[in-house]
Amino acid sequence: QKEVEQNSGPLSVPEGAIASLNCTYSDRGSQSFFWYRQYSGKSPELIMFIYSNGDKEDGRFTAQLNKASQYVSLLIRDSQPSDSATYLCAVNPQGSNYKLTFGKGTLLTVNP
Amino acid sequence: NAGVTQTPKFQVLKTGQSMTLQCAQDMNHNSMYWYRQDPGMGLRLIYYSASEGTTDKGEVPNGYNVSRLNKREFSLRLESAAPSQTSVYFCASSEPGQGGGYTFGSGTRLTVV
């Protein structure tokens, strides 16, 4: 069973701080990695994807990938109360042809 | 641009009843998926369709059937609903050649009593 693990949280940060969300995965051959944001009662929304080792930045969001450690993270700079949501990590395991495996998500709360 | 449209948004069924969840996408994506989301379990793949005319089982297919009617539409059928099928169901589509990230529909909240 190919697994994706996330700390369920809740992770609580003050407004303006950096929120760090972490994800580990079991399939070493995984090719691509995705971060989704899900507000309560809503559907997941794609924030970022990353394929290569290193950092990828998009506005206040930075995704970090370390394939050797099988670890992917999402940093949110200058966190806002509107960032309060559950963040889902998803992985495209080797040979799965984009049938993504999702983690259970981390609940982030940004306090004003 | 509507993206992925799911109907209905809410449904209550009695045990043993049947129903079909509808999903349509207007992004010309080849791949479509049905997931269920349960508290503490995350998103689990029920069925997927890599392209028009093909379907295959995911992680939790028992009790469900699917039809890829054409490139746009992918329906999920519960033949005899059970309380264990109470869940939120999401349809999604993707195009691997465009990065492979999913676009999700708004979901169907199903309760089986």
mmCIF file with all atom_site columns, C-alpha atoms in Angstrom:
data_model
loop_
_atom_site.group_PDB
_atom_site.id
_atom_site.type_symbol
_atom_site.label_atom_id
_atom_site.label_alt_id
_atom_site.label_comp_id
_atom_site.label_asym_id
_atom_site.label_entity_id
_atom_site.label_seq_id
_atom_site.pdbx_PDB_ins_code
_atom_site.Cartn_x
_atom_site.Cartn_y
_atom_site.Cartn_z
_atom_site.occupancy
_atom_site.B_iso_or_equiv
_atom_site.pdbx_formal_charge
_atom_site.auth_seq_id
_atom_site.auth_comp_id
_atom_site.auth_asym_id
_atom_site.auth_atom_id
_atom_site.pdbx_PDB_model_num
ATOM 1   C CA . GLN A 1 1   ? 0.000   0.000  0.000   1.00 0.00 ? 1   GLN A CA 1
ATOM 2   C CA . LYS A 1 2   ? 1.503   3.285  -1.101  1.00 0.00 ? 2   LYS A CA 1
ATOM 3   C CA . GLU A 1 3   ? 1.083   5.756  1.721   1.00 0.00 ? 3   GLU A CA 1
ATOM 4   C CA . VAL A 1 4   ? 1.181   9.491  2.207   1.00 0.00 ? 4   VAL A CA 1
ATOM 5   C CA . GLU A 1 5   ? 1.529   10.695 5.781   1.00 0.00 ? 5   GLU A CA 1
ATOM 6   C CA . GLN A 1 6   ? 0.686   14.111 7.183   1.00 0.00 ? 6   GLN A CA 1
ATOM 7   C CA . ASN A 1 7   ? 0.418   15.435 10.708  1.00 0.00 ? 7   ASN A CA 1
ATOM 8   C CA . SER A 1 8   ? -3.305  15.915 11.231  1.00 0.00 ? 8   SER A CA 1
ATOM 9   C CA . GLY A 1 9   ? -2.800  19.021 13.356  1.00 0.00 ? 9   GLY A CA 1
ATOM 10  C CA . PRO A 1 10  ? -4.331  21.324 14.133  1.00 0.00 ? 10  PRO A CA 1
ATOM 11  C CA . LEU A 1 11  ? -1.390  23.574 13.380  1.00 0.00 ? 11  LEU A CA 1
ATOM 12  C CA . SER A 1 12  ? -1.975  26.997 14.846  1.00 0.00 ? 12  SER A CA 1
ATOM 13  C CA . VAL A 1 13  ? 0.091   30.043 13.811  1.00 0.00 ? 13  VAL A CA 1
ATOM 14  C CA . PRO A 1 14  ? -0.345  33.780 14.400  1.00 0.00 ? 14  PRO A CA 1
ATOM 15  C CA . GLU A 1 15  ? -1.206  36.079 11.533  1.00 0.00 ? 15  GLU A CA 1
ATOM 16  C CA . GLY A 1 16  ? 1.913   37.121 9.625   1.00 0.00 ? 16  GLY A CA 1
ATOM 17  C CA . ALA A 1 17  ? 3.945   34.070 10.651  1.00 0.00 ? 17  ALA A CA 1
ATOM 18  C CA . ILE A 1 18  ? 5.292   31.291 8.438   1.00 0.00 ? 18  ILE A CA 1
ATOM 19  C CA . ALA A 1 19  ? 3.238   28.103 8.430   1.00 0.00 ? 19  ALA A CA 1
ATOM 20  C CA . SER A 1 20  ? 5.135   24.915 7.636   1.00 0.00 ? 20  SER A CA 1
ATOM 21  C CA . LEU A 1 21  ? 3.213   21.842 6.498   1.00 0.00 ? 21  LEU A CA 1
ATOM 22  C CA . ASN A 1 22  ? 4.961   18.520 6.057   1.00 0.00 ? 22  ASN A CA 1
ATOM 23  C CA . CYS A 1 23  ? 4.312   15.311 4.152   1.00 0.00 ? 23  CYS A CA 1
ATOM 24  C CA . THR A 1 24  ? 6.173   12.030 3.759   1.00 0.00 ? 24  THR A CA 1
ATOM 25  C CA . TYR A 1 25  ? 5.494   9.323  1.220   1.00 0.00 ? 25  TYR A CA 1
ATOM 26  C CA . SER A 1 26  ? 6.355   5.653  0.986   1.00 0.00 ? 26  SER A CA 1
ATOM 27  C CA . ASP A 1 27  ? 6.815   5.053  -2.756  1.00 0.00 ? 27  ASP A CA 1
ATOM 28  C CA . ARG A 1 28  ? 10.393  6.016  -3.630  1.00 0.00 ? 28  ARG A CA 1
ATOM 29  C CA . GLY A 1 29  ? 9.585   6.100  -7.343  1.00 0.00 ? 29  GLY A CA 1
ATOM 30  C CA . SER A 1 30  ? 6.902   8.778  -7.013  1.00 0.00 ? 30  SER A CA 1
ATOM 31  C CA . GLN A 1 31  ? 7.106   11.298 -9.814  1.00 0.00 ? 31  GLN A CA 1
ATOM 32  C CA . SER A 1 32  ? 5.042   14.348 -8.943  1.00 0.00 ? 32  SER A CA 1
ATOM 33  C CA . PHE A 1 33  ? 3.661   15.971 -5.844  1.00 0.00 ? 33  PHE A CA 1
ATOM 34  C CA . PHE A 1 34  ? 0.719   18.234 -5.228  1.00 0.00 ? 34  PHE A CA 1
ATOM 35  C CA . TRP A 1 35  ? -0.615  20.473 -2.495  1.00 0.00 ? 35  TRP A CA 1
ATOM 36  C CA . TYR A 1 36  ? -4.351  21.134 -2.228  1.00 0.00 ? 36  TYR A CA 1
ATOM 37  C CA . ARG A 1 37  ? -6.232  23.488 0.053   1.00 0.00 ? 37  ARG A CA 1
ATOM 38  C CA . GLN A 1 38  ? -9.682  22.485 1.280   1.00 0.00 ? 38  GLN A CA 1
ATOM 39  C CA . TYR A 1 39  ? -11.938 24.873 3.151   1.00 0.00 ? 39  TYR A CA 1
ATOM 40  C CA . SER A 1 40  ? -14.526 23.317 5.437   1.00 0.00 ? 40  SER A CA 1
ATOM 41  C CA . GLY A 1 41  ? -17.445 21.980 3.420   1.00 0.00 ? 41  GLY A CA 1
ATOM 42  C CA . LYS A 1 42  ? -15.761 22.731 0.093   1.00 0.00 ? 42  LYS A CA 1
ATOM 43  C CA . SER A 1 43  ? -13.836 20.757 -2.500  1.00 0.00 ? 43  SER A CA 1
ATOM 44  C CA . PRO A 1 44  ? -10.027 20.582 -2.676  1.00 0.00 ? 44  PRO A CA 1
ATOM 45  C CA . GLU A 1 45  ? -8.330  23.282 -4.714  1.00 0.00 ? 45  GLU A CA 1
ATOM 46  C CA . LEU A 1 46  ? -4.892  22.839 -6.280  1.00 0.00 ? 46  LEU A CA 1
ATOM 47  C CA . ILE A 1 47  ? -2.312  25.253 -4.855  1.00 0.00 ? 47  ILE A CA 1
ATOM 48  C CA . MET A 1 48  ? 0.979   23.970 -6.234  1.00 0.00 ? 48  MET A CA 1
ATOM 49  C CA . PHE A 1 49  ? 2.709   21.015 -7.789  1.00 0.00 ? 49  PHE A CA 1
ATOM 50  C CA . ILE A 1 50  ? 6.390   20.120 -7.837  1.00 0.00 ? 50  ILE A CA 1
ATOM 51  C CA . TYR A 1 51  ? 8.372   17.524 -9.760  1.00 0.00 ? 51  TYR A CA 1
ATOM 52  C CA . SER A 1 52  ? 12.035  18.259 -9.087  1.00 0.00 ? 52  SER A CA 1
ATOM 53  C CA . ASN A 1 53  ? 14.125  18.330 -5.939  1.00 0.00 ? 53  ASN A CA 1
ATOM 54  C CA . GLY A 1 54  ? 14.436  21.764 -4.404  1.00 0.00 ? 54  GLY A CA 1
ATOM 55  C CA . ASP A 1 55  ? 12.107  24.683 -3.923  1.00 0.00 ? 55  ASP A CA 1
ATOM 56  C CA . LYS A 1 56  ? 9.311   26.063 -6.053  1.00 0.00 ? 56  LYS A CA 1
ATOM 57  C CA . GLU A 1 57  ? 7.816   29.427 -5.174  1.00 0.00 ? 57  GLU A CA 1
ATOM 58  C CA . ASP A 1 58  ? 4.453   30.903 -6.120  1.00 0.00 ? 58  ASP A CA 1
ATOM 59  C CA . GLY A 1 59  ? 3.558   34.105 -4.334  1.00 0.00 ? 59  GLY A CA 1
ATOM 60  C CA . ARG A 1 60  ? 3.390   33.436 -0.584  1.00 0.00 ? 60  ARG A CA 1
ATOM 61  C CA . PHE A 1 61  ? 3.641   29.678 -1.123  1.00 0.00 ? 61  PHE A CA 1
ATOM 62  C CA . THR A 1 62  ? 6.820   27.610 -1.419  1.00 0.00 ? 62  THR A CA 1
ATOM 63  C CA . ALA A 1 63  ? 6.846   23.887 -2.052  1.00 0.00 ? 63  ALA A CA 1
ATOM 64  C CA . GLN A 1 64  ? 9.971   21.961 -1.104  1.00 0.00 ? 64  GLN A CA 1
ATOM 65  C CA . LEU A 1 65  ? 10.825  18.471 -2.326  1.00 0.00 ? 65  LEU A CA 1
ATOM 66  C CA . ASN A 1 66  ? 13.508  16.085 -1.122  1.00 0.00 ? 66  ASN A CA 1
ATOM 67  C CA . LYS A 1 67  ? 13.178  12.789 -2.971  1.00 0.00 ? 67  LYS A CA 1
ATOM 68  C CA . ALA A 1 68  ? 16.079  11.157 -1.101  1.00 0.00 ? 68  ALA A CA 1
ATOM 69  C CA . SER A 1 69  ? 14.254  11.701 2.177   1.00 0.00 ? 69  SER A CA 1
ATOM 70  C CA . GLN A 1 70  ? 10.828  11.116 0.580   1.00 0.00 ? 70  GLN A CA 1
ATOM 71  C CA . TYR A 1 71  ? 9.656   14.380 2.007   1.00 0.00 ? 71  TYR A CA 1
ATOM 72  C CA . VAL A 1 72  ? 7.645   17.283 0.616   1.00 0.00 ? 72  VAL A CA 1
ATOM 73  C CA . SER A 1 73  ? 6.644   20.427 2.439   1.00 0.00 ? 73  SER A CA 1
ATOM 74  C CA . LEU A 1 74  ? 4.599   23.567 1.924   1.00 0.00 ? 74  LEU A CA 1
ATOM 75  C CA . LEU A 1 75  ? 5.586   26.890 3.444   1.00 0.00 ? 75  LEU A CA 1
ATOM 76  C CA . ILE A 1 76  ? 3.073   29.711 3.662   1.00 0.00 ? 76  ILE A CA 1
ATOM 77  C CA . ARG A 1 77  ? 4.678   33.085 4.329   1.00 0.00 ? 77  ARG A CA 1
ATOM 78  C CA . ASP A 1 78  ? 2.823   36.014 5.894   1.00 0.00 ? 78  ASP A CA 1
ATOM 79  C CA . SER A 1 79  ? -0.027  33.699 6.899   1.00 0.00 ? 79  SER A CA 1
ATOM 80  C CA . GLN A 1 80  ? -3.502  35.221 6.787   1.00 0.00 ? 80  GLN A CA 1
ATOM 81  C CA . PRO A 1 81  ? -6.721  34.138 8.530   1.00 0.00 ? 81  PRO A CA 1
ATOM 82  C CA . SER A 1 82  ? -8.034  33.293 5.055   1.00 0.00 ? 82  SER A CA 1
ATOM 83  C CA . ASP A 1 83  ? -5.339  30.595 4.847   1.00 0.00 ? 83  ASP A CA 1
ATOM 84  C CA . SER A 1 84  ? -7.136  28.672 7.600   1.00 0.00 ? 84  SER A CA 1
ATOM 85  C CA . ALA A 1 85  ? -8.084  25.383 5.926   1.00 0.00 ? 85  ALA A CA 1
ATOM 86  C CA . THR A 1 86  ? -7.072  21.750 5.629   1.00 0.00 ? 86  THR A CA 1
ATOM 87  C CA . TYR A 1 87  ? -4.042  21.193 3.395   1.00 0.00 ? 87  TYR A CA 1
ATOM 88  C CA . LEU A 1 88  ? -3.840  17.925 1.506   1.00 0.00 ? 88  LEU A CA 1
ATOM 89  C CA . CYS A 1 89  ? -0.630  16.457 0.166   1.00 0.00 ? 89  CYS A CA 1
ATOM 90  C CA . ALA A 1 90  ? -1.011  14.211 -2.887  1.00 0.00 ? 90  ALA A CA 1
ATOM 91  C CA . VAL A 1 91  ? 1.523   12.006 -4.618  1.00 0.00 ? 91  VAL A CA 1
ATOM 92  C CA . ASN A 1 92  ? 1.617   10.396 -8.045  1.00 0.00 ? 92  ASN A CA 1
ATOM 93  C CA . PRO A 1 93  ? 3.203   6.985  -7.301  1.00 0.00 ? 93  PRO A CA 1
ATOM 94  C CA . GLN A 1 94  ? 5.387   5.326  -9.900  1.00 0.00 ? 94  GLN A CA 1
ATOM 95  C CA . GLY A 1 95  ? 3.333   3.542  -12.507 1.00 0.00 ? 95  GLY A CA 1
ATOM 96  C CA . SER A 1 96  ? 0.025   4.927  -11.277 1.00 0.00 ? 96  SER A CA 1
ATOM 97  C CA . ASN A 1 97  ? -0.596  7.150  -14.293 1.00 0.00 ? 97  ASN A CA 1
ATOM 98  C CA . TYR A 1 98  ? -1.755  10.082 -12.166 1.00 0.00 ? 98  TYR A CA 1
ATOM 99  C CA . LYS A 1 99  ? -4.058  8.147  -9.868  1.00 0.00 ? 99  LYS A CA 1
ATOM 100 C CA . LEU A 1 100 ? -3.069  10.311 -6.953  1.00 0.00 ? 100 LEU A CA 1
ATOM 101 C CA . THR A 1 101 ? -2.696  9.057  -3.395  1.00 0.00 ? 101 THR A CA 1
ATOM 102 C CA . PHE A 1 102 ? -3.771  11.662 -0.871  1.00 0.00 ? 102 PHE A CA 1
ATOM 103 C CA . GLY A 1 103 ? -2.702  12.238 2.693   1.00 0.00 ? 103 GLY A CA 1
ATOM 104 C CA . LYS A 1 104 ? -5.392  12.777 5.305   1.00 0.00 ? 104 LYS A CA 1
ATOM 105 C CA . GLY A 1 105 ? -4.584  16.456 5.521   1.00 0.00 ? 105 GLY A CA 1
ATOM 106 C CA . THR A 1 106 ? -3.313  18.961 8.067   1.00 0.00 ? 106 THR A CA 1
ATOM 107 C CA . LEU A 1 107 ? -5.720  21.474 9.577   1.00 0.00 ? 107 LEU A CA 1
ATOM 108 C CA . LEU A 1 108 ? -4.144  24.940 9.686   1.00 0.00 ? 108 LEU A CA 1
ATOM 109 C CA . THR A 1 109 ? -5.562  27.719 11.819  1.00 0.00 ? 109 THR A CA 1
ATOM 110 C CA . VAL A 1 110 ? -4.189  31.258 11.437  1.00 0.00 ? 110 VAL A CA 1
ATOM 111 C CA . ASN A 1 111 ? -5.063  33.394 14.427  1.00 0.00 ? 111 ASN A CA 1
ATOM 112 C CA . PRO A 1 112 ? -5.635  37.171 13.958  1.00 0.00 ? 112 PRO A CA 1
ATOM 113 C CA . ASN B 2 1   ? -15.833 28.133 -17.697 1.00 0.00 ? 1   ASN B CA 1
ATOM 114 C CA . ALA B 2 2   ? -17.644 25.784 -15.299 1.00 0.00 ? 2   ALA B CA 1
ATOM 115 C CA . GLY B 2 3   ? -14.801 23.268 -14.771 1.00 0.00 ? 3   GLY B CA 1
ATOM 116 C CA . VAL B 2 4   ? -16.228 20.122 -13.171 1.00 0.00 ? 4   VAL B CA 1
ATOM 117 C CA . THR B 2 5   ? -19.949 19.999 -12.431 1.00 0.00 ? 5   THR B CA 1
ATOM 118 C CA . GLN B 2 6   ? -21.443 17.420 -10.066 1.00 0.00 ? 6   GLN B CA 1
ATOM 119 C CA . THR B 2 7   ? -25.081 16.712 -9.364  1.00 0.00 ? 7   THR B CA 1
ATOM 120 C CA . PRO B 2 8   ? -26.799 16.413 -6.989  1.00 0.00 ? 8   PRO B CA 1
ATOM 121 C CA . LYS B 2 9   ? -25.128 18.381 -4.165  1.00 0.00 ? 9   LYS B CA 1
ATOM 122 C CA . PHE B 2 10  ? -27.043 16.584 -1.415  1.00 0.00 ? 10  PHE B CA 1
ATOM 123 C CA . GLN B 2 11  ? -28.924 13.294 -1.313  1.00 0.00 ? 11  GLN B CA 1
ATOM 124 C CA . VAL B 2 12  ? -30.536 11.121 1.325   1.00 0.00 ? 12  VAL B CA 1
ATOM 125 C CA . LEU B 2 13  ? -31.173 7.496  0.411   1.00 0.00 ? 13  LEU B CA 1
ATOM 126 C CA . LYS B 2 14  ? -32.756 4.612  2.220   1.00 0.00 ? 14  LYS B CA 1
ATOM 127 C CA . THR B 2 15  ? -30.777 1.404  2.529   1.00 0.00 ? 15  THR B CA 1
ATOM 128 C CA . GLY B 2 16  ? -31.199 -0.638 -0.644  1.00 0.00 ? 16  GLY B CA 1
ATOM 129 C CA . GLN B 2 17  ? -32.115 2.262  -2.907  1.00 0.00 ? 17  GLN B CA 1
ATOM 130 C CA . SER B 2 18  ? -30.103 3.032  -5.989  1.00 0.00 ? 18  SER B CA 1
ATOM 131 C CA . MET B 2 19  ? -28.895 6.292  -7.450  1.00 0.00 ? 19  MET B CA 1
ATOM 132 C CA . THR B 2 20  ? -26.483 7.751  -9.971  1.00 0.00 ? 20  THR B CA 1
ATOM 133 C CA . LEU B 2 21  ? -24.124 10.626 -9.292  1.00 0.00 ? 21  LEU B CA 1
ATOM 134 C CA . GLN B 2 22  ? -23.456 12.710 -12.373 1.00 0.00 ? 22  GLN B CA 1
ATOM 135 C CA . CYS B 2 23  ? -20.226 14.444 -13.295 1.00 0.00 ? 23  CYS B CA 1
ATOM 136 C CA . ALA B 2 24  ? -19.302 16.515 -16.333 1.00 0.00 ? 24  ALA B CA 1
ATOM 137 C CA . GLN B 2 25  ? -16.189 18.505 -17.213 1.00 0.00 ? 25  GLN B CA 1
ATOM 138 C CA . ASP B 2 26  ? -15.687 21.102 -19.900 1.00 0.00 ? 26  ASP B CA 1
ATOM 139 C CA . MET B 2 27  ? -11.871 21.269 -19.868 1.00 0.00 ? 27  MET B CA 1
ATOM 140 C CA . ASN B 2 28  ? -11.326 18.581 -22.517 1.00 0.00 ? 28  ASN B CA 1
ATOM 141 C CA . HIS B 2 29  ? -9.495  16.425 -19.975 1.00 0.00 ? 29  HIS B CA 1
ATOM 142 C CA . ASN B 2 30  ? -8.925  12.788 -20.794 1.00 0.00 ? 30  ASN B CA 1
ATOM 143 C CA . SER B 2 31  ? -8.806  11.451 -17.222 1.00 0.00 ? 31  SER B CA 1
ATOM 144 C CA . MET B 2 32  ? -11.660 11.463 -14.742 1.00 0.00 ? 32  MET B CA 1
ATOM 145 C CA . TYR B 2 33  ? -11.951 10.117 -11.212 1.00 0.00 ? 33  TYR B CA 1
ATOM 146 C CA . TRP B 2 34  ? -14.398 9.414  -8.431  1.00 0.00 ? 34  TRP B CA 1
ATOM 147 C CA . TYR B 2 35  ? -13.197 9.753  -4.835  1.00 0.00 ? 35  TYR B CA 1
ATOM 148 C CA . ARG B 2 36  ? -14.959 9.499  -1.518  1.00 0.00 ? 36  ARG B CA 1
ATOM 149 C CA . GLN B 2 37  ? -13.921 11.487 1.525   1.00 0.00 ? 37  GLN B CA 1
ATOM 150 C CA . ASP B 2 38  ? -14.643 10.285 5.032   1.00 0.00 ? 38  ASP B CA 1
ATOM 151 C CA . PRO B 2 39  ? -13.556 11.787 8.366   1.00 0.00 ? 39  PRO B CA 1
ATOM 152 C CA . GLY B 2 40  ? -10.202 10.377 9.411   1.00 0.00 ? 40  GLY B CA 1
ATOM 153 C CA . MET B 2 41  ? -9.837  8.432  6.144   1.00 0.00 ? 41  MET B CA 1
ATOM 154 C CA . GLY B 2 42  ? -8.930  11.106 3.652   1.00 0.00 ? 42  GLY B CA 1
ATOM 155 C CA . LEU B 2 43  ? -9.716  10.909 -0.036  1.00 0.00 ? 43  LEU B CA 1
ATOM 156 C CA . ARG B 2 44  ? -9.943  7.392  -1.411  1.00 0.00 ? 44  ARG B CA 1
ATOM 157 C CA . LEU B 2 45  ? -10.197 6.493  -5.095  1.00 0.00 ? 45  LEU B CA 1
ATOM 158 C CA . ILE B 2 46  ? -13.312 4.549  -6.076  1.00 0.00 ? 46  ILE B CA 1
ATOM 159 C CA . TYR B 2 47  ? -12.979 4.345  -9.867  1.00 0.00 ? 47  TYR B CA 1
ATOM 160 C CA . TYR B 2 48  ? -11.147 6.178  -12.559 1.00 0.00 ? 48  TYR B CA 1
ATOM 161 C CA . SER B 2 49  ? -11.196 6.554  -16.312 1.00 0.00 ? 49  SER B CA 1
ATOM 162 C CA . ALA B 2 50  ? -7.948  7.247  -18.111 1.00 0.00 ? 50  ALA B CA 1
ATOM 163 C CA . SER B 2 51  ? -9.720  8.077  -21.345 1.00 0.00 ? 51  SER B CA 1
ATOM 164 C CA . GLU B 2 52  ? -13.073 7.820  -23.058 1.00 0.00 ? 52  GLU B CA 1
ATOM 165 C CA . GLY B 2 53  ? -14.164 4.197  -23.216 1.00 0.00 ? 53  GLY B CA 1
ATOM 166 C CA . THR B 2 54  ? -11.968 2.939  -20.391 1.00 0.00 ? 54  THR B CA 1
ATOM 167 C CA . THR B 2 55  ? -12.650 2.525  -16.680 1.00 0.00 ? 55  THR B CA 1
ATOM 168 C CA . ASP B 2 56  ? -10.835 0.761  -13.889 1.00 0.00 ? 56  ASP B CA 1
ATOM 169 C CA . LYS B 2 57  ? -11.166 0.095  -10.184 1.00 0.00 ? 57  LYS B CA 1
ATOM 170 C CA . GLY B 2 58  ? -9.504  2.157  -7.535  1.00 0.00 ? 58  GLY B CA 1
ATOM 171 C CA . GLU B 2 59  ? -8.921  1.465  -3.859  1.00 0.00 ? 59  GLU B CA 1
ATOM 172 C CA . VAL B 2 60  ? -12.564 1.097  -2.735  1.00 0.00 ? 60  VAL B CA 1
ATOM 173 C CA . PRO B 2 61  ? -14.734 -0.025 -5.700  1.00 0.00 ? 61  PRO B CA 1
ATOM 174 C CA . ASN B 2 62  ? -17.091 -2.464 -3.947  1.00 0.00 ? 62  ASN B CA 1
ATOM 175 C CA . GLY B 2 63  ? -20.726 -1.426 -4.170  1.00 0.00 ? 63  GLY B CA 1
ATOM 176 C CA . TYR B 2 64  ? -20.165 1.008  -7.030  1.00 0.00 ? 64  TYR B CA 1
ATOM 177 C CA . ASN B 2 65  ? -20.234 1.006  -10.813 1.00 0.00 ? 65  ASN B CA 1
ATOM 178 C CA . VAL B 2 66  ? -19.210 3.686  -13.271 1.00 0.00 ? 66  VAL B CA 1
ATOM 179 C CA . SER B 2 67  ? -19.889 4.718  -16.839 1.00 0.00 ? 67  SER B CA 1
ATOM 180 C CA . ARG B 2 68  ? -17.703 6.943  -18.992 1.00 0.00 ? 68  ARG B CA 1
ATOM 181 C CA . LEU B 2 69  ? -20.476 8.110  -21.263 1.00 0.00 ? 69  LEU B CA 1
ATOM 182 C CA . ASN B 2 70  ? -18.247 10.294 -23.424 1.00 0.00 ? 70  ASN B CA 1
ATOM 183 C CA . LYS B 2 71  ? -15.165 12.431 -22.938 1.00 0.00 ? 71  LYS B CA 1
ATOM 184 C CA . ARG B 2 72  ? -17.078 14.963 -20.814 1.00 0.00 ? 72  ARG B CA 1
ATOM 185 C CA . GLU B 2 73  ? -19.197 12.745 -18.575 1.00 0.00 ? 73  GLU B CA 1
ATOM 186 C CA . PHE B 2 74  ? -18.349 10.148 -15.918 1.00 0.00 ? 74  PHE B CA 1
ATOM 187 C CA . SER B 2 75  ? -21.141 8.823  -13.711 1.00 0.00 ? 75  SER B CA 1
ATOM 188 C CA . LEU B 2 76  ? -21.035 6.804  -10.493 1.00 0.00 ? 76  LEU B CA 1
ATOM 189 C CA . ARG B 2 77  ? -23.856 4.404  -9.635  1.00 0.00 ? 77  ARG B CA 1
ATOM 190 C CA . LEU B 2 78  ? -24.786 2.903  -6.298  1.00 0.00 ? 78  LEU B CA 1
ATOM 191 C CA . GLU B 2 79  ? -26.911 -0.141 -7.066  1.00 0.00 ? 79  GLU B CA 1
ATOM 192 C CA . SER B 2 80  ? -28.036 -0.926 -3.515  1.00 0.00 ? 80  SER B CA 1
ATOM 193 C CA . ALA B 2 81  ? -27.019 1.766  -1.077  1.00 0.00 ? 81  ALA B CA 1
ATOM 194 C CA . ALA B 2 82  ? -25.666 0.832  2.347   1.00 0.00 ? 82  ALA B CA 1
ATOM 195 C CA . PRO B 2 83  ? -25.057 3.026  5.412   1.00 0.00 ? 83  PRO B CA 1
ATOM 196 C CA . SER B 2 84  ? -21.300 2.459  4.902   1.00 0.00 ? 84  SER B CA 1
ATOM 197 C CA . GLN B 2 85  ? -21.608 4.461  1.695   1.00 0.00 ? 85  GLN B CA 1
ATOM 198 C CA . THR B 2 86  ? -22.538 7.599  3.612   1.00 0.00 ? 86  THR B CA 1
ATOM 199 C CA . SER B 2 87  ? -19.797 9.977  2.538   1.00 0.00 ? 87  SER B CA 1
ATOM 200 C CA . VAL B 2 88  ? -18.881 13.022 0.500   1.00 0.00 ? 88  VAL B CA 1
ATOM 201 C CA . TYR B 2 89  ? -18.207 12.087 -3.112  1.00 0.00 ? 89  TYR B CA 1
ATOM 202 C CA . PHE B 2 90  ? -15.923 14.105 -5.346  1.00 0.00 ? 90  PHE B CA 1
ATOM 203 C CA . CYS B 2 91  ? -15.497 13.851 -9.070  1.00 0.00 ? 91  CYS B CA 1
ATOM 204 C CA . ALA B 2 92  ? -12.264 15.151 -10.541 1.00 0.00 ? 92  ALA B CA 1
ATOM 205 C CA . SER B 2 93  ? -10.614 15.458 -13.913 1.00 0.00 ? 93  SER B CA 1
ATOM 206 C CA . SER B 2 94  ? -7.040  15.932 -15.052 1.00 0.00 ? 94  SER B CA 1
ATOM 207 C CA . GLU B 2 95  ? -4.824  16.036 -18.082 1.00 0.00 ? 95  GLU B CA 1
ATOM 208 C CA . PRO B 2 96  ? -1.432  14.415 -17.431 1.00 0.00 ? 96  PRO B CA 1
ATOM 209 C CA . GLY B 2 97  ? 0.087   16.393 -20.270 1.00 0.00 ? 97  GLY B CA 1
ATOM 210 C CA . GLN B 2 98  ? -0.819  19.593 -18.425 1.00 0.00 ? 98  GLN B CA 1
ATOM 211 C CA . GLY B 2 99  ? 0.813   18.660 -15.119 1.00 0.00 ? 99  GLY B CA 1
ATOM 212 C CA . GLY B 2 100 ? -1.659  16.093 -13.880 1.00 0.00 ? 100 GLY B CA 1
ATOM 213 C CA . GLY B 2 101 ? -3.200  18.154 -11.106 1.00 0.00 ? 101 GLY B CA 1
ATOM 214 C CA . TYR B 2 102 ? -6.841  17.475 -10.473 1.00 0.00 ? 102 TYR B CA 1
ATOM 215 C CA . THR B 2 103 ? -9.750  19.868 -10.805 1.00 0.00 ? 103 THR B CA 1
ATOM 216 C CA . PHE B 2 104 ? -12.461 18.789 -8.392  1.00 0.00 ? 104 PHE B CA 1
ATOM 217 C CA . GLY B 2 105 ? -16.193 19.197 -8.594  1.00 0.00 ? 105 GLY B CA 1
ATOM 218 C CA . SER B 2 106 ? -18.076 20.728 -5.687  1.00 0.00 ? 106 SER B CA 1
ATOM 219 C CA . GLY B 2 107 ? -18.991 17.349 -4.224  1.00 0.00 ? 107 GLY B CA 1
ATOM 220 C CA . THR B 2 108 ? -22.089 15.341 -3.348  1.00 0.00 ? 108 THR B CA 1
ATOM 221 C CA . ARG B 2 109 ? -22.935 14.816 0.297   1.00 0.00 ? 109 ARG B CA 1
ATOM 222 C CA . LEU B 2 110 ? -24.709 11.450 0.474   1.00 0.00 ? 110 LEU B CA 1
ATOM 223 C CA . THR B 2 111 ? -26.443 10.053 3.530   1.00 0.00 ? 111 THR B CA 1
ATOM 224 C CA . VAL B 2 112 ? -27.765 6.500  3.558   1.00 0.00 ? 112 VAL B CA 1
ATOM 225 C CA . VAL B 2 113 ? -30.245 5.766  6.356   1.00 0.00 ? 113 VAL B CA 1
#
